[in-house]
């Protein structure tokens, strides 16, 4: 067995290796469908594009073909098509179908079971999950006809992402803009994960560096970017878990399809964890929680006094220690700059964890702000696994692989 096989790095997950059918309809937002096709392809998905007749007025099949390196299908009866795929085969072979942008017309047809072109035939024939990303004029979206059509599709299990508020092509400001492509990808992950190995489980993730106020202007904080925690939340979502993300301030977009609880201080994070704990199967503390906070936060901005200033700090509550008695699966992180394994093992013991993910923040390609991480996973029984430098999304899946093994030994029910 190769090193990669040993840790499951050769395994395809989420979007990687999935077959996605992207339907593009006739909206000015069709060009954003090209960005979506490109990003899905980059993430390892095989993307088959089906364009409606009116989509062809906005973008060309060549655009999609160049991005996906696959044939693009535009007509139901296309004798000249290079593709031997017909609608039933396309409907059956796709793991998920996403229509982005989806016009009011496409939504109306799908809601009523019409099948007068290739895309609507596929929607009628498929048994795969369907994601719709509507984009249209604000009044068309608000119209009760569109709202009723969407409600019907939602009740049939469709996932509807967006539309967003903002400036529309008409010049009007309203609700009708295509959802952000990151959210559409999140919705596809959610759809693909419906039968994942964490389906029916609830996962609580904390992320980011807490901020402890010193006065109304200043805060003590740390360099955590929140990327590792957000990657864990997304990976758990893509494996079917219900995810609550308790996040200290970060510059990151809340992951689509997760419940986000924003907090600022260690105390707020602890209170939020305590409120959620009873509903949770797994607690993953990826947050960099301040160990100390100013023992006194001034009501007004502290002024210069011309003398040296001494800050008195007190310890914050330790969230994992407080959660020790709870019957959850608990995963901690240990960011260390020295004696990585010794320190991490001590934390695992002291805090009663099932796993601890240790990373040496001084190592290259590891730690704060980086897209990659190099971690050692230590198990409660003492087993230790040193992983190579990986993208944080892959580290997240590696951690979740271990969590799945622990969780599958327990009955479902809390989620
Ligand atoms: O700060 P420390 O290195 O002890 O952090 C180890 C683990 O404990 C991390 O998972 C962190 O999120 C968690 N922690 C906590 N409450 C604190 C400090 C850290 O739960 N007050």
PDB file of N, CA, C and O and ligand atoms in Angstrom, residues 206 208 266 269-270 283-292 315-322 331-336 343 347 350-351 353 356-357, ligand 1:
ATOM      1  N   UNK A 206     -15.812  25.276  16.018  1.00  0.00           N
ATOM      2  CA  UNK A 206     -15.477  26.663  16.378  1.00  0.00           C
ATOM      3  C   UNK A 206     -14.302  27.096  15.513  1.00  0.00           C
ATOM      4  O   UNK A 206     -13.482  26.270  15.111  1.00  0.00           O
ATOM      5  N   UNK A 208     -11.649  30.673  14.155  1.00  0.00           N
ATOM      6  CA  UNK A 208     -11.188  32.063  14.273  1.00  0.00           C
ATOM      7  C   UNK A 208     -10.534  32.338  15.618  1.00  0.00           C
ATOM      8  O   UNK A 208     -10.556  31.504  16.524  1.00  0.00           O
ATOM      9  N   UNK A 266     -13.907  34.841  24.230  1.00  0.00           N
ATOM     10  CA  UNK A 266     -13.858  33.441  24.674  1.00  0.00           C
ATOM     11  C   UNK A 266     -15.120  33.094  25.473  1.00  0.00           C
ATOM     12  O   UNK A 266     -15.699  32.014  25.305  1.00  0.00           O
ATOM     13  N   UNK A 269     -17.965  32.600  23.195  1.00  0.00           N
ATOM     14  CA  UNK A 269     -17.819  31.320  22.484  1.00  0.00           C
ATOM     15  C   UNK A 269     -18.217  30.176  23.412  1.00  0.00           C
ATOM     16  O   UNK A 269     -18.910  29.237  23.015  1.00  0.00           O
ATOM     17  N   UNK A 270     -17.777  30.262  24.666  1.00  0.00           N
ATOM     18  CA  UNK A 270     -18.116  29.209  25.615  1.00  0.00           C
ATOM     19  C   UNK A 270     -19.632  29.114  25.819  1.00  0.00           C
ATOM     20  O   UNK A 270     -20.196  28.019  25.833  1.00  0.00           O
ATOM     21  N   UNK A 283     -17.833  17.787  18.728  1.00  0.00           N
ATOM     22  CA  UNK A 283     -17.355  19.168  18.928  1.00  0.00           C
ATOM     23  C   UNK A 283     -15.919  19.252  18.417  1.00  0.00           C
ATOM     24  O   UNK A 283     -15.047  18.507  18.880  1.00  0.00           O
ATOM     25  N   UNK A 284     -15.719  20.140  17.448  1.00  0.00           N
ATOM     26  CA  UNK A 284     -14.352  20.333  16.928  1.00  0.00           C
ATOM     27  C   UNK A 284     -13.924  21.760  17.246  1.00  0.00           C
ATOM     28  O   UNK A 284     -14.460  22.723  16.706  1.00  0.00           O
ATOM     29  N   UNK A 285     -12.972  21.884  18.156  1.00  0.00           N
ATOM     30  CA  UNK A 285     -12.527  23.213  18.604  1.00  0.00           C
ATOM     31  C   UNK A 285     -11.304  23.635  17.782  1.00  0.00           C
ATOM     32  O   UNK A 285     -10.161  23.467  18.210  1.00  0.00           O
ATOM     33  N   UNK A 286     -11.595  24.201  16.614  1.00  0.00           N
ATOM     34  CA  UNK A 286     -10.484  24.692  15.777  1.00  0.00           C
ATOM     35  C   UNK A 286     -10.173  26.152  16.090  1.00  0.00           C
ATOM     36  O   UNK A 286      -9.206  26.703  15.578  1.00  0.00           O
ATOM     37  N   UNK A 287     -11.003  26.783  16.922  1.00  0.00           N
ATOM     38  CA  UNK A 287     -10.787  28.204  17.236  1.00  0.00           C
ATOM     39  C   UNK A 287      -9.509  28.387  18.045  1.00  0.00           C
ATOM     40  O   UNK A 287      -9.138  27.522  18.836  1.00  0.00           O
ATOM     41  N   UNK A 288      -8.879  29.524  17.808  1.00  0.00           N
ATOM     42  CA  UNK A 288      -7.751  29.920  18.650  1.00  0.00           C
ATOM     43  C   UNK A 288      -8.356  30.799  19.741  1.00  0.00           C
ATOM     44  O   UNK A 288      -8.594  31.990  19.539  1.00  0.00           O
ATOM     45  N   UNK A 289      -8.665  30.153  20.857  1.00  0.00           N
ATOM     46  CA  UNK A 289      -9.340  30.855  21.952  1.00  0.00           C
ATOM     47  C   UNK A 289      -8.272  31.547  22.798  1.00  0.00           C
ATOM     48  O   UNK A 289      -7.270  30.922  23.153  1.00  0.00           O
ATOM     49  N   UNK A 290      -8.508  32.809  23.099  1.00  0.00           N
ATOM     50  CA  UNK A 290      -7.545  33.522  23.948  1.00  0.00           C
ATOM     51  C   UNK A 290      -7.424  32.792  25.276  1.00  0.00           C
ATOM     52  O   UNK A 290      -8.433  32.390  25.861  1.00  0.00           O
ATOM     53  N   UNK A 291      -6.213  32.586  25.751  1.00  0.00           N
ATOM     54  CA  UNK A 291      -6.024  31.949  27.057  1.00  0.00           C
ATOM     55  C   UNK A 291      -6.159  32.981  28.174  1.00  0.00           C
ATOM     56  O   UNK A 291      -6.485  32.636  29.303  1.00  0.00           O
ATOM     57  N   UNK A 292      -5.875  34.249  27.838  1.00  0.00           N
ATOM     58  CA  UNK A 292      -5.977  35.324  28.833  1.00  0.00           C
ATOM     59  C   UNK A 292      -6.771  36.495  28.259  1.00  0.00           C
ATOM     60  O   UNK A 292      -6.761  36.720  27.053  1.00  0.00           O
ATOM     61  N   UNK A 315      -7.151  34.517  33.365  1.00  0.00           N
ATOM     62  CA  UNK A 315      -7.383  33.378  32.469  1.00  0.00           C
ATOM     63  C   UNK A 315      -8.829  33.366  31.988  1.00  0.00           C
ATOM     64  O   UNK A 315      -9.739  33.721  32.743  1.00  0.00           O
ATOM     65  N   UNK A 316      -9.011  32.953  30.739  1.00  0.00           N
ATOM     66  CA  UNK A 316     -10.377  32.771  30.217  1.00  0.00           C
ATOM     67  C   UNK A 316     -10.853  31.370  30.612  1.00  0.00           C
ATOM     68  O   UNK A 316     -10.016  30.513  30.939  1.00  0.00           O
ATOM     69  N   UNK A 317     -12.142  31.118  30.570  1.00  0.00           N
ATOM     70  CA  UNK A 317     -12.586  29.736  30.824  1.00  0.00           C
ATOM     71  C   UNK A 317     -12.093  28.838  29.694  1.00  0.00           C
ATOM     72  O   UNK A 317     -12.012  29.281  28.548  1.00  0.00           O
ATOM     73  N   UNK A 318     -11.736  27.596  30.021  1.00  0.00           N
ATOM     74  CA  UNK A 318     -11.310  26.669  28.964  1.00  0.00           C
ATOM     75  C   UNK A 318     -12.533  25.899  28.481  1.00  0.00           C
ATOM     76  O   UNK A 318     -13.156  25.133  29.226  1.00  0.00           O
ATOM     77  N   UNK A 319     -12.885  26.143  27.235  1.00  0.00           N
ATOM     78  CA  UNK A 319     -14.149  25.606  26.693  1.00  0.00           C
ATOM     79  C   UNK A 319     -14.124  24.076  26.667  1.00  0.00           C
ATOM     80  O   UNK A 319     -15.080  23.417  27.058  1.00  0.00           O
ATOM     81  N   UNK A 320     -12.999  23.530  26.224  1.00  0.00           N
ATOM     82  CA  UNK A 320     -12.911  22.059  26.150  1.00  0.00           C
ATOM     83  C   UNK A 320     -12.939  21.432  27.542  1.00  0.00           C
ATOM     84  O   UNK A 320     -13.552  20.383  27.738  1.00  0.00           O
ATOM     85  N   UNK A 321     -12.299  22.084  28.502  1.00  0.00           N
ATOM     86  CA  UNK A 321     -12.323  21.553  29.880  1.00  0.00           C
ATOM     87  C   UNK A 321     -13.756  21.536  30.402  1.00  0.00           C
ATOM     88  O   UNK A 321     -14.189  20.577  31.040  1.00  0.00           O
ATOM     89  N   UNK A 322     -14.474  22.601  30.102  1.00  0.00           N
ATOM     90  CA  UNK A 322     -15.868  22.688  30.567  1.00  0.00           C
ATOM     91  C   UNK A 322     -16.726  21.618  29.903  1.00  0.00           C
ATOM     92  O   UNK A 322     -17.732  21.190  30.452  1.00  0.00           O
ATOM     93  N   UNK A 331     -12.754  17.007  19.601  1.00  0.00           N
ATOM     94  CA  UNK A 331     -11.506  17.135  18.854  1.00  0.00           C
ATOM     95  C   UNK A 331     -10.914  18.504  19.165  1.00  0.00           C
ATOM     96  O   UNK A 331     -11.599  19.524  19.036  1.00  0.00           O
ATOM     97  N   UNK A 332      -9.666  18.525  19.584  1.00  0.00           N
ATOM     98  CA  UNK A 332      -8.994  19.796  19.862  1.00  0.00           C
ATOM     99  C   UNK A 332      -7.889  20.050  18.861  1.00  0.00           C
ATOM    100  O   UNK A 332      -7.501  19.150  18.096  1.00  0.00           O
ATOM    101  N   UNK A 333      -7.413  21.258  18.853  1.00  0.00           N
ATOM    102  CA  UNK A 333      -6.266  21.626  18.019  1.00  0.00           C
ATOM    103  C   UNK A 333      -5.154  22.117  18.935  1.00  0.00           C
ATOM    104  O   UNK A 333      -5.444  22.729  19.973  1.00  0.00           O
ATOM    105  N   UNK A 334      -3.941  21.854  18.581  1.00  0.00           N
ATOM    106  CA  UNK A 334      -2.821  22.383  19.354  1.00  0.00           C
ATOM    107  C   UNK A 334      -1.849  23.036  18.385  1.00  0.00           C
ATOM    108  O   UNK A 334      -1.201  22.355  17.596  1.00  0.00           O
ATOM    109  N   UNK A 335      -1.842  24.357  18.412  1.00  0.00           N
ATOM    110  CA  UNK A 335      -0.882  25.095  17.581  1.00  0.00           C
ATOM    111  C   UNK A 335       0.325  25.362  18.471  1.00  0.00           C
ATOM    112  O   UNK A 335       0.211  26.061  19.472  1.00  0.00           O
ATOM    113  N   UNK A 336       1.447  24.776  18.119  1.00  0.00           N
ATOM    114  CA  UNK A 336       2.611  24.866  18.999  1.00  0.00           C
ATOM    115  C   UNK A 336       3.815  25.407  18.235  1.00  0.00           C
ATOM    116  O   UNK A 336       3.944  25.196  17.026  1.00  0.00           O
ATOM    117  N   UNK A 343       3.505  18.575  23.998  1.00  0.00           N
ATOM    118  CA  UNK A 343       2.468  19.529  24.416  1.00  0.00           C
ATOM    119  C   UNK A 343       1.077  19.076  23.992  1.00  0.00           C
ATOM    120  O   UNK A 343       0.111  19.190  24.755  1.00  0.00           O
ATOM    121  N   UNK A 347      -2.279  18.124  26.307  1.00  0.00           N
ATOM    122  CA  UNK A 347      -3.591  18.774  26.161  1.00  0.00           C
ATOM    123  C   UNK A 347      -4.692  17.748  25.945  1.00  0.00           C
ATOM    124  O   UNK A 347      -5.791  17.874  26.489  1.00  0.00           O
ATOM    125  N   UNK A 350      -5.321  16.178  29.394  1.00  0.00           N
ATOM    126  CA  UNK A 350      -5.894  17.113  30.365  1.00  0.00           C
ATOM    127  C   UNK A 350      -7.337  17.471  30.016  1.00  0.00           C
ATOM    128  O   UNK A 350      -8.202  17.554  30.876  1.00  0.00           O
ATOM    129  N   UNK A 351      -7.592  17.660  28.714  1.00  0.00           N
ATOM    130  CA  UNK A 351      -8.919  18.118  28.296  1.00  0.00           C
ATOM    131  C   UNK A 351      -9.861  16.963  27.940  1.00  0.00           C
ATOM    132  O   UNK A 351     -10.987  17.188  27.515  1.00  0.00           O
ATOM    133  N   UNK A 353      -9.805  14.636  25.465  1.00  0.00           N
ATOM    134  CA  UNK A 353     -10.193  14.655  24.049  1.00  0.00           C
ATOM    135  C   UNK A 353     -10.127  13.263  23.433  1.00  0.00           C
ATOM    136  O   UNK A 353      -9.426  12.379  23.922  1.00  0.00           O
ATOM    137  N   UNK A 356      -6.495  14.951  18.981  1.00  0.00           N
ATOM    138  CA  UNK A 356      -5.960  16.310  18.938  1.00  0.00           C
ATOM    139  C   UNK A 356      -5.159  16.462  17.645  1.00  0.00           C
ATOM    140  O   UNK A 356      -4.461  15.538  17.220  1.00  0.00           O
ATOM    141  N   UNK A 357      -5.360  17.585  17.010  1.00  0.00           N
ATOM    142  CA  UNK A 357      -4.685  17.861  15.740  1.00  0.00           C
ATOM    143  C   UNK A 357      -3.594  18.882  16.055  1.00  0.00           C
ATOM    144  O   UNK A 357      -3.885  20.021  16.412  1.00  0.00           O
TER     145      UNK A 357
HETATM  146  O1  LIG B   1      -4.876  27.220  23.836  1.00  0.00           O
HETATM  147  P1  LIG B   1      -4.573  25.747  23.816  1.00  0.00           P
HETATM  148  O2  LIG B   1      -3.308  25.421  23.103  1.00  0.00           O
HETATM  149  O3  LIG B   1      -4.727  25.087  25.157  1.00  0.00           O
HETATM  150  O4  LIG B   1      -5.712  25.137  22.861  1.00  0.00           O
HETATM  151  C1  LIG B   1      -5.873  23.753  22.695  1.00  0.00           C
HETATM  152  C2  LIG B   1      -7.319  23.451  22.366  1.00  0.00           C
HETATM  153  O5  LIG B   1      -8.154  23.933  23.430  1.00  0.00           O
HETATM  154  C3  LIG B   1      -7.853  24.080  21.100  1.00  0.00           C
HETATM  155  O6  LIG B   1      -8.696  23.143  20.483  1.00  0.00           O
HETATM  156  C4  LIG B   1      -8.641  25.292  21.614  1.00  0.00           C
HETATM  157  O7  LIG B   1      -9.709  25.594  20.726  1.00  0.00           O
HETATM  158  C5  LIG B   1      -9.145  24.806  22.946  1.00  0.00           C
HETATM  159  N1  LIG B   1      -9.302  25.893  23.939  1.00  0.00           N
HETATM  160  C6  LIG B   1     -10.495  26.012  24.630  1.00  0.00           C
HETATM  161  N2  LIG B   1     -10.681  27.027  25.533  1.00  0.00           N
HETATM  162  C7  LIG B   1      -9.675  27.891  25.796  1.00  0.00           C
HETATM  163  C8  LIG B   1      -8.436  27.759  25.129  1.00  0.00           C
HETATM  164  C9  LIG B   1      -8.294  26.758  24.211  1.00  0.00           C
HETATM  165  O8  LIG B   1     -11.390  25.189  24.404  1.00  0.00           O
HETATM  166  N3  LIG B   1      -9.872  28.855  26.684  1.00  0.00           N
END
